[in-house]
PDB file of C-alpha atoms in Angstrom:
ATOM      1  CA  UNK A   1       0.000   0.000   0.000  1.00 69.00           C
ATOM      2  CA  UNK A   2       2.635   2.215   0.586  1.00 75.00           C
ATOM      3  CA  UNK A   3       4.449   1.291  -2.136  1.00 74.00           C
ATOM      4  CA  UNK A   4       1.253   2.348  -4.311  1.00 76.00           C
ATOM      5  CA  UNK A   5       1.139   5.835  -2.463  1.00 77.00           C
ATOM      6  CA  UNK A   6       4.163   6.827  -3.043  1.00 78.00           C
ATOM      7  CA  UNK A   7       4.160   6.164  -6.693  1.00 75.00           C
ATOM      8  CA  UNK A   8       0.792   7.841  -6.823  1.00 74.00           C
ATOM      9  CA  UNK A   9       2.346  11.103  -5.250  1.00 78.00           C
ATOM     10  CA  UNK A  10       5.492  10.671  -7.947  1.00 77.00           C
ATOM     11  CA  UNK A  11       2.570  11.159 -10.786  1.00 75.00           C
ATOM     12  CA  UNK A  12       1.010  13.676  -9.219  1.00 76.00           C
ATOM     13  CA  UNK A  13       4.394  16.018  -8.156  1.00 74.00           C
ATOM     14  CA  UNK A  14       4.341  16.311 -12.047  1.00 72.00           C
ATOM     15  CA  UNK A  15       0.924  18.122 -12.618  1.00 73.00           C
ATOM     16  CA  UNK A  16       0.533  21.414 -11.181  1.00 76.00           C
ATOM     17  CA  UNK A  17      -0.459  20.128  -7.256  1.00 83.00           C
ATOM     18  CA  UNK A  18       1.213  23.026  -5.541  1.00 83.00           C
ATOM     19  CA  UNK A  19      -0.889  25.823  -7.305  1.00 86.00           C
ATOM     20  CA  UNK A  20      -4.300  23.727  -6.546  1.00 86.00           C
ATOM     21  CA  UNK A  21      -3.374  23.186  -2.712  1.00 91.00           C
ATOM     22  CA  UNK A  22      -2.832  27.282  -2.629  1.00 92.00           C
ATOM     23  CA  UNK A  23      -5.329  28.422  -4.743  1.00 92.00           C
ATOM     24  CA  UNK A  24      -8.419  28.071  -1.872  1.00 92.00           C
ATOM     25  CA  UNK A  25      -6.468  29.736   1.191  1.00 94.00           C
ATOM     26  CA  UNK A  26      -5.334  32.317  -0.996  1.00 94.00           C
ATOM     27  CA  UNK A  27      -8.535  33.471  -1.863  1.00 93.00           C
ATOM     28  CA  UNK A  28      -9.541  32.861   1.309  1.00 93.00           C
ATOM     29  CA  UNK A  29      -6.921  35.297   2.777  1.00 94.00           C
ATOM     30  CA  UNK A  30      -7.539  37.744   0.035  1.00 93.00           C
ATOM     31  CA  UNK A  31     -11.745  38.221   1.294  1.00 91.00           C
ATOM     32  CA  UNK A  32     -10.514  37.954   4.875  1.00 90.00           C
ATOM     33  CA  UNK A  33      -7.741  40.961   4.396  1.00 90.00           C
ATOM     34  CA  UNK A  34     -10.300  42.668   2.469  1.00 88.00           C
ATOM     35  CA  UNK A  35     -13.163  42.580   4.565  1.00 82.00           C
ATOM     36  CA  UNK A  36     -14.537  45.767   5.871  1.00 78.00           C
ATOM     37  CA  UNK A  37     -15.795  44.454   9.335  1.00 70.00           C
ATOM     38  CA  UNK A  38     -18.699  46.433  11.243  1.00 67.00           C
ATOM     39  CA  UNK A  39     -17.450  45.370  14.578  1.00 59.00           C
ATOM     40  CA  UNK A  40     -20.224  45.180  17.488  1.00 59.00           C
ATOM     41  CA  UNK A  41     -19.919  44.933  21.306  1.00 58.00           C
ATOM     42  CA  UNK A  42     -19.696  41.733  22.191  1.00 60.00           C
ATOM     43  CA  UNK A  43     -19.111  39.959  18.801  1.00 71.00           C
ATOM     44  CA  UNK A  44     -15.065  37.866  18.748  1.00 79.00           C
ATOM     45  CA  UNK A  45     -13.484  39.277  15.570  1.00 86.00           C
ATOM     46  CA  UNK A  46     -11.773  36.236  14.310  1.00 89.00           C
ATOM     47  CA  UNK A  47     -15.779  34.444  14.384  1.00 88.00           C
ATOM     48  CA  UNK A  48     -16.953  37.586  12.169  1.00 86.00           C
ATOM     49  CA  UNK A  49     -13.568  37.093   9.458  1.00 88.00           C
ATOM     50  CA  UNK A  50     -14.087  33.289   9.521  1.00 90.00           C
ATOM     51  CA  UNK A  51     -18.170  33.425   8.661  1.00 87.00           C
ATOM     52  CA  UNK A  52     -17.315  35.843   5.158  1.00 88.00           C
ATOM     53  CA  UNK A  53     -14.335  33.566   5.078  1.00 91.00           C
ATOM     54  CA  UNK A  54     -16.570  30.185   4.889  1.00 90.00           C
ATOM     55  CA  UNK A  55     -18.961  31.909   2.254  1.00 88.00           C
ATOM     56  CA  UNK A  56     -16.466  31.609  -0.295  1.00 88.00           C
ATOM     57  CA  UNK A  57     -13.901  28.650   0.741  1.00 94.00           C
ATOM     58  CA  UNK A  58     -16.054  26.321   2.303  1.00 93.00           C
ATOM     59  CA  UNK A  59     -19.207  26.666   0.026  1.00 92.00           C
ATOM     60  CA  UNK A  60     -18.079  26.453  -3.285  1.00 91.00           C
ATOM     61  CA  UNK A  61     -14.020  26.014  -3.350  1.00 94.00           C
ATOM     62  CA  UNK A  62     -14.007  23.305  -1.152  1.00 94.00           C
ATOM     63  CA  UNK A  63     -16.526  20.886  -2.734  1.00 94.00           C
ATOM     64  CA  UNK A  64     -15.241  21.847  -5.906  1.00 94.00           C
ATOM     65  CA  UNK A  65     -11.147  21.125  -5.462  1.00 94.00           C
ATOM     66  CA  UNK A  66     -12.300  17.861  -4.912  1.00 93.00           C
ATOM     67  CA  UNK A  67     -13.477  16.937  -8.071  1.00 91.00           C
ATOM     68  CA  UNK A  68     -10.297  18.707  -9.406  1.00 92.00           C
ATOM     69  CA  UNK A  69      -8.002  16.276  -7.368  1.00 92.00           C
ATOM     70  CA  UNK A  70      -9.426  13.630  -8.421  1.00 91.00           C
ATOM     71  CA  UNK A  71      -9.051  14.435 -12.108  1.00 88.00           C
ATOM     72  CA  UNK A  72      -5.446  15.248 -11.721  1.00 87.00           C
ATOM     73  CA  UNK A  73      -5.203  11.986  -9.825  1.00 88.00           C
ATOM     74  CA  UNK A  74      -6.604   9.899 -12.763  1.00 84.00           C
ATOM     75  CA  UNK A  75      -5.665  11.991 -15.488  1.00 82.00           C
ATOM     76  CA  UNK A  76      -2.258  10.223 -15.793  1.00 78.00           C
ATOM     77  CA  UNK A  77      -4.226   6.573 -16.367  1.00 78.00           C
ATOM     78  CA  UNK A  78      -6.471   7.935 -18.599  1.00 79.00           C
ATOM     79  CA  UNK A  79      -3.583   9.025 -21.481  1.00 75.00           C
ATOM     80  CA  UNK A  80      -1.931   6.201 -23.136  1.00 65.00           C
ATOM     81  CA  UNK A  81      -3.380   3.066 -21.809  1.00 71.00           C
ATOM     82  CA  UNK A  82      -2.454   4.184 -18.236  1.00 74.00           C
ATOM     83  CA  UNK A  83      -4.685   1.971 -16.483  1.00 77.00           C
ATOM     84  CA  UNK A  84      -3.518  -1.223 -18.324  1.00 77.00           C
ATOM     85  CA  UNK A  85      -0.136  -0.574 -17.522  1.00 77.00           C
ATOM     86  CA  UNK A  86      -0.881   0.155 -13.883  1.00 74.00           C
ATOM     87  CA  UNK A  87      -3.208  -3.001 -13.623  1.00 74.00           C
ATOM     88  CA  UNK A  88      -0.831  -4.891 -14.994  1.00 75.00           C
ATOM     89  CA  UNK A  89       1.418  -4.597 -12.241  1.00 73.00           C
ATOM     90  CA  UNK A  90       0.718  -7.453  -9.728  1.00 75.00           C
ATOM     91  CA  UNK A  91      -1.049  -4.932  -6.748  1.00 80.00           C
ATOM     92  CA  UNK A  92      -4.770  -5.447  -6.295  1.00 84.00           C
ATOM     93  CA  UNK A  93      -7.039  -2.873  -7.922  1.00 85.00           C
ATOM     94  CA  UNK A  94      -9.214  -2.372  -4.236  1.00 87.00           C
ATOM     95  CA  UNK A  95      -5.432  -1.362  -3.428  1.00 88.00           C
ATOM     96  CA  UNK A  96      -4.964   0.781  -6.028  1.00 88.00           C
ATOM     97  CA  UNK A  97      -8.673   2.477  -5.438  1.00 91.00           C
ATOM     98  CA  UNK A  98      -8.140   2.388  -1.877  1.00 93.00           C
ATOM     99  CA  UNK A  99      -4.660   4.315  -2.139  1.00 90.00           C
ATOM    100  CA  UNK A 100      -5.874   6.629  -4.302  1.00 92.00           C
ATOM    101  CA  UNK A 101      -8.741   7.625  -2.013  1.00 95.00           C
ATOM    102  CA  UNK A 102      -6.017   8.269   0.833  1.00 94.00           C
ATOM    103  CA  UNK A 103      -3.786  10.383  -1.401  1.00 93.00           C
ATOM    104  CA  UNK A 104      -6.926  12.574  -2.136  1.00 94.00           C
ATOM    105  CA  UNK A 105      -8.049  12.894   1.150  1.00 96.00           C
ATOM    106  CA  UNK A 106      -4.847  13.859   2.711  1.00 95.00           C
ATOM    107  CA  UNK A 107      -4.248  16.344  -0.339  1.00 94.00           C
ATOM    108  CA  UNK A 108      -7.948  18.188   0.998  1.00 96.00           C
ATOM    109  CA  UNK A 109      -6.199  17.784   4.358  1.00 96.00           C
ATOM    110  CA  UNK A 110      -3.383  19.746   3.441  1.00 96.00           C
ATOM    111  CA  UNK A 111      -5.757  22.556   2.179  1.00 96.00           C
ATOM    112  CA  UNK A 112      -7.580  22.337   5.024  1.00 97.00           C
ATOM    113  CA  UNK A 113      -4.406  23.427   7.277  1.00 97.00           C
ATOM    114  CA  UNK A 114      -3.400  25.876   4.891  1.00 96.00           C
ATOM    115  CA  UNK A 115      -6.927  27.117   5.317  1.00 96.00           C
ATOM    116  CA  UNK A 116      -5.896  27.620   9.267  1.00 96.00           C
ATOM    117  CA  UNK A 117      -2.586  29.441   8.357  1.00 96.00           C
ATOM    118  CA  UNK A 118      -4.861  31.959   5.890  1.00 95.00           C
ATOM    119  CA  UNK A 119      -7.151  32.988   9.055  1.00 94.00           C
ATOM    120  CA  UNK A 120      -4.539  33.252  11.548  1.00 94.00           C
ATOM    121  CA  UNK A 121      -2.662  35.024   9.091  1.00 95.00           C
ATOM    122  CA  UNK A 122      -5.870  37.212   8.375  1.00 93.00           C
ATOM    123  CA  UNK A 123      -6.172  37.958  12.014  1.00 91.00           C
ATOM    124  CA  UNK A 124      -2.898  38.550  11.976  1.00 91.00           C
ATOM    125  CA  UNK A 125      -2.379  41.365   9.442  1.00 90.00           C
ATOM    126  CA  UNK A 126      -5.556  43.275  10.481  1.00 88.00           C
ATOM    127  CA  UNK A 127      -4.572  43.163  14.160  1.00 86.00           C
ATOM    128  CA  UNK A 128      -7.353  41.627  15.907  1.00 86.00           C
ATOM    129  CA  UNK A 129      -7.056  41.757  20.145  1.00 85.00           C
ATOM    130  CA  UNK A 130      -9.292  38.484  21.108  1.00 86.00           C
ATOM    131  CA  UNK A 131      -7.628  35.531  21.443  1.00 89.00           C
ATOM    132  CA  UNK A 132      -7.442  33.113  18.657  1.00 90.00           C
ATOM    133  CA  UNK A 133     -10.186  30.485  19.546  1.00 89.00           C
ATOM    134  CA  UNK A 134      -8.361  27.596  18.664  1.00 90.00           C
ATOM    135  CA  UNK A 135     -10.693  24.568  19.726  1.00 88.00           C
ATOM    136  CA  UNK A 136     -13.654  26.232  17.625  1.00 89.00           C
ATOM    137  CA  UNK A 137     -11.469  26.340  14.448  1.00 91.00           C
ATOM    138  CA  UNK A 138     -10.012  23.425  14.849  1.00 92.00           C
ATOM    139  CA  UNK A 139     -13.546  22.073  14.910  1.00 92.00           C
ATOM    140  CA  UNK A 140     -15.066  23.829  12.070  1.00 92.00           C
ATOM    141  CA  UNK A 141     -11.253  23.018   9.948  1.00 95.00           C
ATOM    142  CA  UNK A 142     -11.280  18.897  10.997  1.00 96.00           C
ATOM    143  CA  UNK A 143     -15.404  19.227  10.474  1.00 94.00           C
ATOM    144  CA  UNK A 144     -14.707  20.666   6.421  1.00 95.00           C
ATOM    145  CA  UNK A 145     -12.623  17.822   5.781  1.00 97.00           C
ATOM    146  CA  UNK A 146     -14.732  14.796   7.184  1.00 97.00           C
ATOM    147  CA  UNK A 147     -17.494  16.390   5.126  1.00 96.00           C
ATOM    148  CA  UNK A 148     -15.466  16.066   1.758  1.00 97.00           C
ATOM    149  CA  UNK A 149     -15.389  12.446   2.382  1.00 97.00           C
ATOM    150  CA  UNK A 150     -18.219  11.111   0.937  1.00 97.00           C
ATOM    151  CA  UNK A 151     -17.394  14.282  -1.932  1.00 96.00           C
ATOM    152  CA  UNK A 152     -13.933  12.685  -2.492  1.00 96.00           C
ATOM    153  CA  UNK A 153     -15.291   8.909  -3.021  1.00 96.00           C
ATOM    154  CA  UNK A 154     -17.741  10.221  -5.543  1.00 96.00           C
ATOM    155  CA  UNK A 155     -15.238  12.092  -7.434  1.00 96.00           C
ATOM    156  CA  UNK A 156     -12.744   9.366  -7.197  1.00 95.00           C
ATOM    157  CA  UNK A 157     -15.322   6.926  -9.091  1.00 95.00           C
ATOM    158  CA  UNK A 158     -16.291   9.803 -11.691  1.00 94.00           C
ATOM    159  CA  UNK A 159     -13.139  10.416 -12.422  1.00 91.00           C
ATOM    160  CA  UNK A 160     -12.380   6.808 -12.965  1.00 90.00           C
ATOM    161  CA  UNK A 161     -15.156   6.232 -14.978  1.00 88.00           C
ATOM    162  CA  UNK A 162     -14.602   9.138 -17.405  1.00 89.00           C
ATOM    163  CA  UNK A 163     -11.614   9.754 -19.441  1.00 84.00           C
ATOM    164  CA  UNK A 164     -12.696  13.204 -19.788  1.00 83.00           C
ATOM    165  CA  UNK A 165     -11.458  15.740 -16.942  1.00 82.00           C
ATOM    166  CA  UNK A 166     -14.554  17.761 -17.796  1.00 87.00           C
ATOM    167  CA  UNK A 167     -17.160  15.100 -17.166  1.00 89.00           C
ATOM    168  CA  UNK A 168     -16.936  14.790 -13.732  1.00 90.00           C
ATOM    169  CA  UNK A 169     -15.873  18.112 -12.911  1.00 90.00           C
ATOM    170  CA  UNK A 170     -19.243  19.302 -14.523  1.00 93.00           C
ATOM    171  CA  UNK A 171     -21.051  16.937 -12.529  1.00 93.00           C
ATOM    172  CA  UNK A 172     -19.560  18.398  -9.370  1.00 93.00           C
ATOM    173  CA  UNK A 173     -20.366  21.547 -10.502  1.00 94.00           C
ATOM    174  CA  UNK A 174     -23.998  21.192 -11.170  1.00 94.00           C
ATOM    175  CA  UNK A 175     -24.782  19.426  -7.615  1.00 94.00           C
ATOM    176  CA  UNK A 176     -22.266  22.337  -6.067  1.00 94.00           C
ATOM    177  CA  UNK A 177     -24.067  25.200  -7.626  1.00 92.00           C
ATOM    178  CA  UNK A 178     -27.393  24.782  -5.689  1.00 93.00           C
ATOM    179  CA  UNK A 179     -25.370  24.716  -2.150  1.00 92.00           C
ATOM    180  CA  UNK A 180     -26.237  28.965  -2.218  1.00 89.00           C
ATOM    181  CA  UNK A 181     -29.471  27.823  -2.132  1.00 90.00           C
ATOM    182  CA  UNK A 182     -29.813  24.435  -0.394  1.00 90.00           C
ATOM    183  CA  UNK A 183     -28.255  25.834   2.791  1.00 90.00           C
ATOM    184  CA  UNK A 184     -31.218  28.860   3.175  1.00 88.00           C
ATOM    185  CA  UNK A 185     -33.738  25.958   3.353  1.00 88.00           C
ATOM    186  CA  UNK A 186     -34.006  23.504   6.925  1.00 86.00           C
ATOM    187  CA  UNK A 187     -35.482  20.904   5.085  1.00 89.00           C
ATOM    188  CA  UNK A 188     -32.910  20.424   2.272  1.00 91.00           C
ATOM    189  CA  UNK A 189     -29.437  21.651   3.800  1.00 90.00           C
ATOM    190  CA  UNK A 190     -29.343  19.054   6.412  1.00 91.00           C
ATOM    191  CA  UNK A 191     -29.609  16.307   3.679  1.00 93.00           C
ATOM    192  CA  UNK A 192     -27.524  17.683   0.935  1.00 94.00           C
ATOM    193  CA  UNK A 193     -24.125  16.145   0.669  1.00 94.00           C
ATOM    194  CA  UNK A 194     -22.218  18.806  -0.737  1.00 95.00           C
ATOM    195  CA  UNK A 195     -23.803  21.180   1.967  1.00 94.00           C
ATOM    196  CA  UNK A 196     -22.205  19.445   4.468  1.00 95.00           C
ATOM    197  CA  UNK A 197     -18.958  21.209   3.975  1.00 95.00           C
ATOM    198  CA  UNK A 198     -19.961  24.480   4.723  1.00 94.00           C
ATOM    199  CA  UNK A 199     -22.350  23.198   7.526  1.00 92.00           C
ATOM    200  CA  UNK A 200     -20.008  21.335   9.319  1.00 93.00           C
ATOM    201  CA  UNK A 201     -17.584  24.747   9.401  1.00 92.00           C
ATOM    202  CA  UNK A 202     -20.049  27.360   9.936  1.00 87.00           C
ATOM    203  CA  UNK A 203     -19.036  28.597  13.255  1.00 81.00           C
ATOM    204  CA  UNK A 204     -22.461  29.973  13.699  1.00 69.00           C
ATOM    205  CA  UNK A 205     -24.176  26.791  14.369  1.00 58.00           C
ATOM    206  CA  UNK A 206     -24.769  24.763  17.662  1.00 58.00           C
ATOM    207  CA  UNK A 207     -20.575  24.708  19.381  1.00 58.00           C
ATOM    208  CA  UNK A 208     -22.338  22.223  21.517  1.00 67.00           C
ATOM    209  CA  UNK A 209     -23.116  19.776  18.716  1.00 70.00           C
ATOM    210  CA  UNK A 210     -20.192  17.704  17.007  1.00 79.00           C
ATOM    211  CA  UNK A 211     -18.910  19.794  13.837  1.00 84.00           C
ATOM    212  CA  UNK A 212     -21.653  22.119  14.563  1.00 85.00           C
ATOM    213  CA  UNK A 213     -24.308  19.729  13.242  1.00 89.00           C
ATOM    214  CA  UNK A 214     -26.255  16.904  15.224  1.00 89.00           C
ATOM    215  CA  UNK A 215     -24.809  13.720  15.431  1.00 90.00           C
ATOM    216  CA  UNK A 216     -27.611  11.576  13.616  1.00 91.00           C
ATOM    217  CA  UNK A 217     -26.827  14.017  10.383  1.00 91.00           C
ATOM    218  CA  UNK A 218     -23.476  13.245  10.693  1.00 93.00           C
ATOM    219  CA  UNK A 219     -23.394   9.695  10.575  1.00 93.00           C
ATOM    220  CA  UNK A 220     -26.544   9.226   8.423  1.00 94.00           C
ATOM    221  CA  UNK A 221     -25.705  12.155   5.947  1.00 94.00           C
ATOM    222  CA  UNK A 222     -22.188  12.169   5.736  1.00 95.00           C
ATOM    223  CA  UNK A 223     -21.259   8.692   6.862  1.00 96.00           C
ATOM    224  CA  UNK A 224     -24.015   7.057   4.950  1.00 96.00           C
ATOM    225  CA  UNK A 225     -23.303   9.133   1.463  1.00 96.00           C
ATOM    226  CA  UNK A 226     -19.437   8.186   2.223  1.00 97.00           C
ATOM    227  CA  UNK A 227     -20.411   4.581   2.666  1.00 97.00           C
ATOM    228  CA  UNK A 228     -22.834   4.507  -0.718  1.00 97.00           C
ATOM    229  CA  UNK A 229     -20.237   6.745  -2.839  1.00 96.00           C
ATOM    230  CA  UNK A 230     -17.208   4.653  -1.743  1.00 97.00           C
ATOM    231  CA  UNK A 231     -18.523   0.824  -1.630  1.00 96.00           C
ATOM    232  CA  UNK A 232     -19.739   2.152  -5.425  1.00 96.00           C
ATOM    233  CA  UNK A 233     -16.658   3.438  -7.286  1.00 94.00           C
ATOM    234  CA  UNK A 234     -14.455   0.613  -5.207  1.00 94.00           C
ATOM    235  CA  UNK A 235     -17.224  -1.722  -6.424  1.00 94.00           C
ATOM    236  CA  UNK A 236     -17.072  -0.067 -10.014  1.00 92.00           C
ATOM    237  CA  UNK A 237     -13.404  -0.256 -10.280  1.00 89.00           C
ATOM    238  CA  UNK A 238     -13.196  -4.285  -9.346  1.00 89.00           C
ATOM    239  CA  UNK A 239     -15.294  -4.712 -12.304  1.00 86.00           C
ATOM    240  CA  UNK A 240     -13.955  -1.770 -14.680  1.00 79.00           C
ATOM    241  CA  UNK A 241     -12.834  -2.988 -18.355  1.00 77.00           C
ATOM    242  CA  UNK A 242      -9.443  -1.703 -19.448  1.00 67.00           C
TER     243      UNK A 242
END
């Protein structure tokens, strides 16, 4: 398995990773330096930056980059008989579906803690005085990335599926899109997987709940779509024709 991960990270070190790790904290850091805060008595500074913050990274950047990642992580299969030659080899293909996952998942953890770095840096630059509430970020940064899970398997099985980058990437797009609108409605935001990411970092919700969400929408939401997405592409790929 390890074997398989690192040669997966040798393909990808040759694609433009760096720039697509950056690309969401930057941004990120660019609203938060930019914002032009009405600060009230009694509201914490760096829980005002992080909400604009969210509306942009954790709505539609994060749900998005996964898709992305996954492209670039099949993208090299996909050109010149790639997955022949890599099935081929004598590794398992629930290995090589499995590592793949992994890669992808640590990649969106990666982001995530660059994602820390760009609101400590934004709290930073613009001088705020309250003390940086660690255990709340950490919970709404550890809460973004369990919710790409399920996002991640379901990419990962597009993007095998597809030889074309765009294919799945326009899926992701059209079930991303709605998010502005799913989360404004009770009914539909608890149930809608790629709300989850914002959901499960909006600082705003219950602190007293785990990833500011109730615990029977994480584990049926979230931990059932991960469970359908994932037992599906791993499924997929055991059977895929090459």
């Amino acid at each position: 398995m390890l074997a398989i991960l690192q040669s997966e990270w040798f393909k990808l070190r040759k694609s433009k990773i760096t720039a697509l790790l950056l690309v969401g904290p930057l941004v990120a850091l660019l609203v938060g330096v930019s914002l032009n805060l009405q600060m009230e008595d009694g509201v914490n500074e760096w829980f005002l930056a992080m909400m604009f913050m969210n509306f942009t990274y954790a709505l539609l950047f994060l749900p998005l980059i996964t898709g992305v990642l996954a492209g670039t992580i099949c993208r090299y299969e996909h050109q010149a008989g790639g997955w022949k030659q890599l099935l081929a080899l004598p590794v398992s293909r629930g290995r090589v579906f499995s590592a793949k996952y992994v890669l992808l998942i640590l990649l969106v953890l990666v982001i995530q803690l660059l994602y820390l770095a760009a609101i400590y840096a934004v709290g930073t630059v613009r001088g705020f005085t309250a003390p940086f509430p660690i255990e709340i970020v950490w919970k709404s940064i550890i809460g973004g990335w369990v919710a790409t899970l399920p996002l991640v398997a379901l990419q990962l099985w597009l993007s095998a599926a597809f030889k074309s980058f765009a294919a799945p990437f326009a899926i992701n797009v059209i079930f991303t899109l709605p998010t502005i609108f799913a989360i404004n409605s009770e009914k539909i935001a608890p149930y809608y997987p790629w709300a989850q990411p914002f959901s499960m970092m909006y600082i705003g919700g219950d602190t007293e709940d785990i990833f500011f969400i109730p615990w029977e929408q994480l584990l049926t939401v979230v931990g059932g779509s991960f469970l359908l997405f994932f037992l599906c592409g791993y499924i997929y790929f055991q059977r895929k024709t090459v």
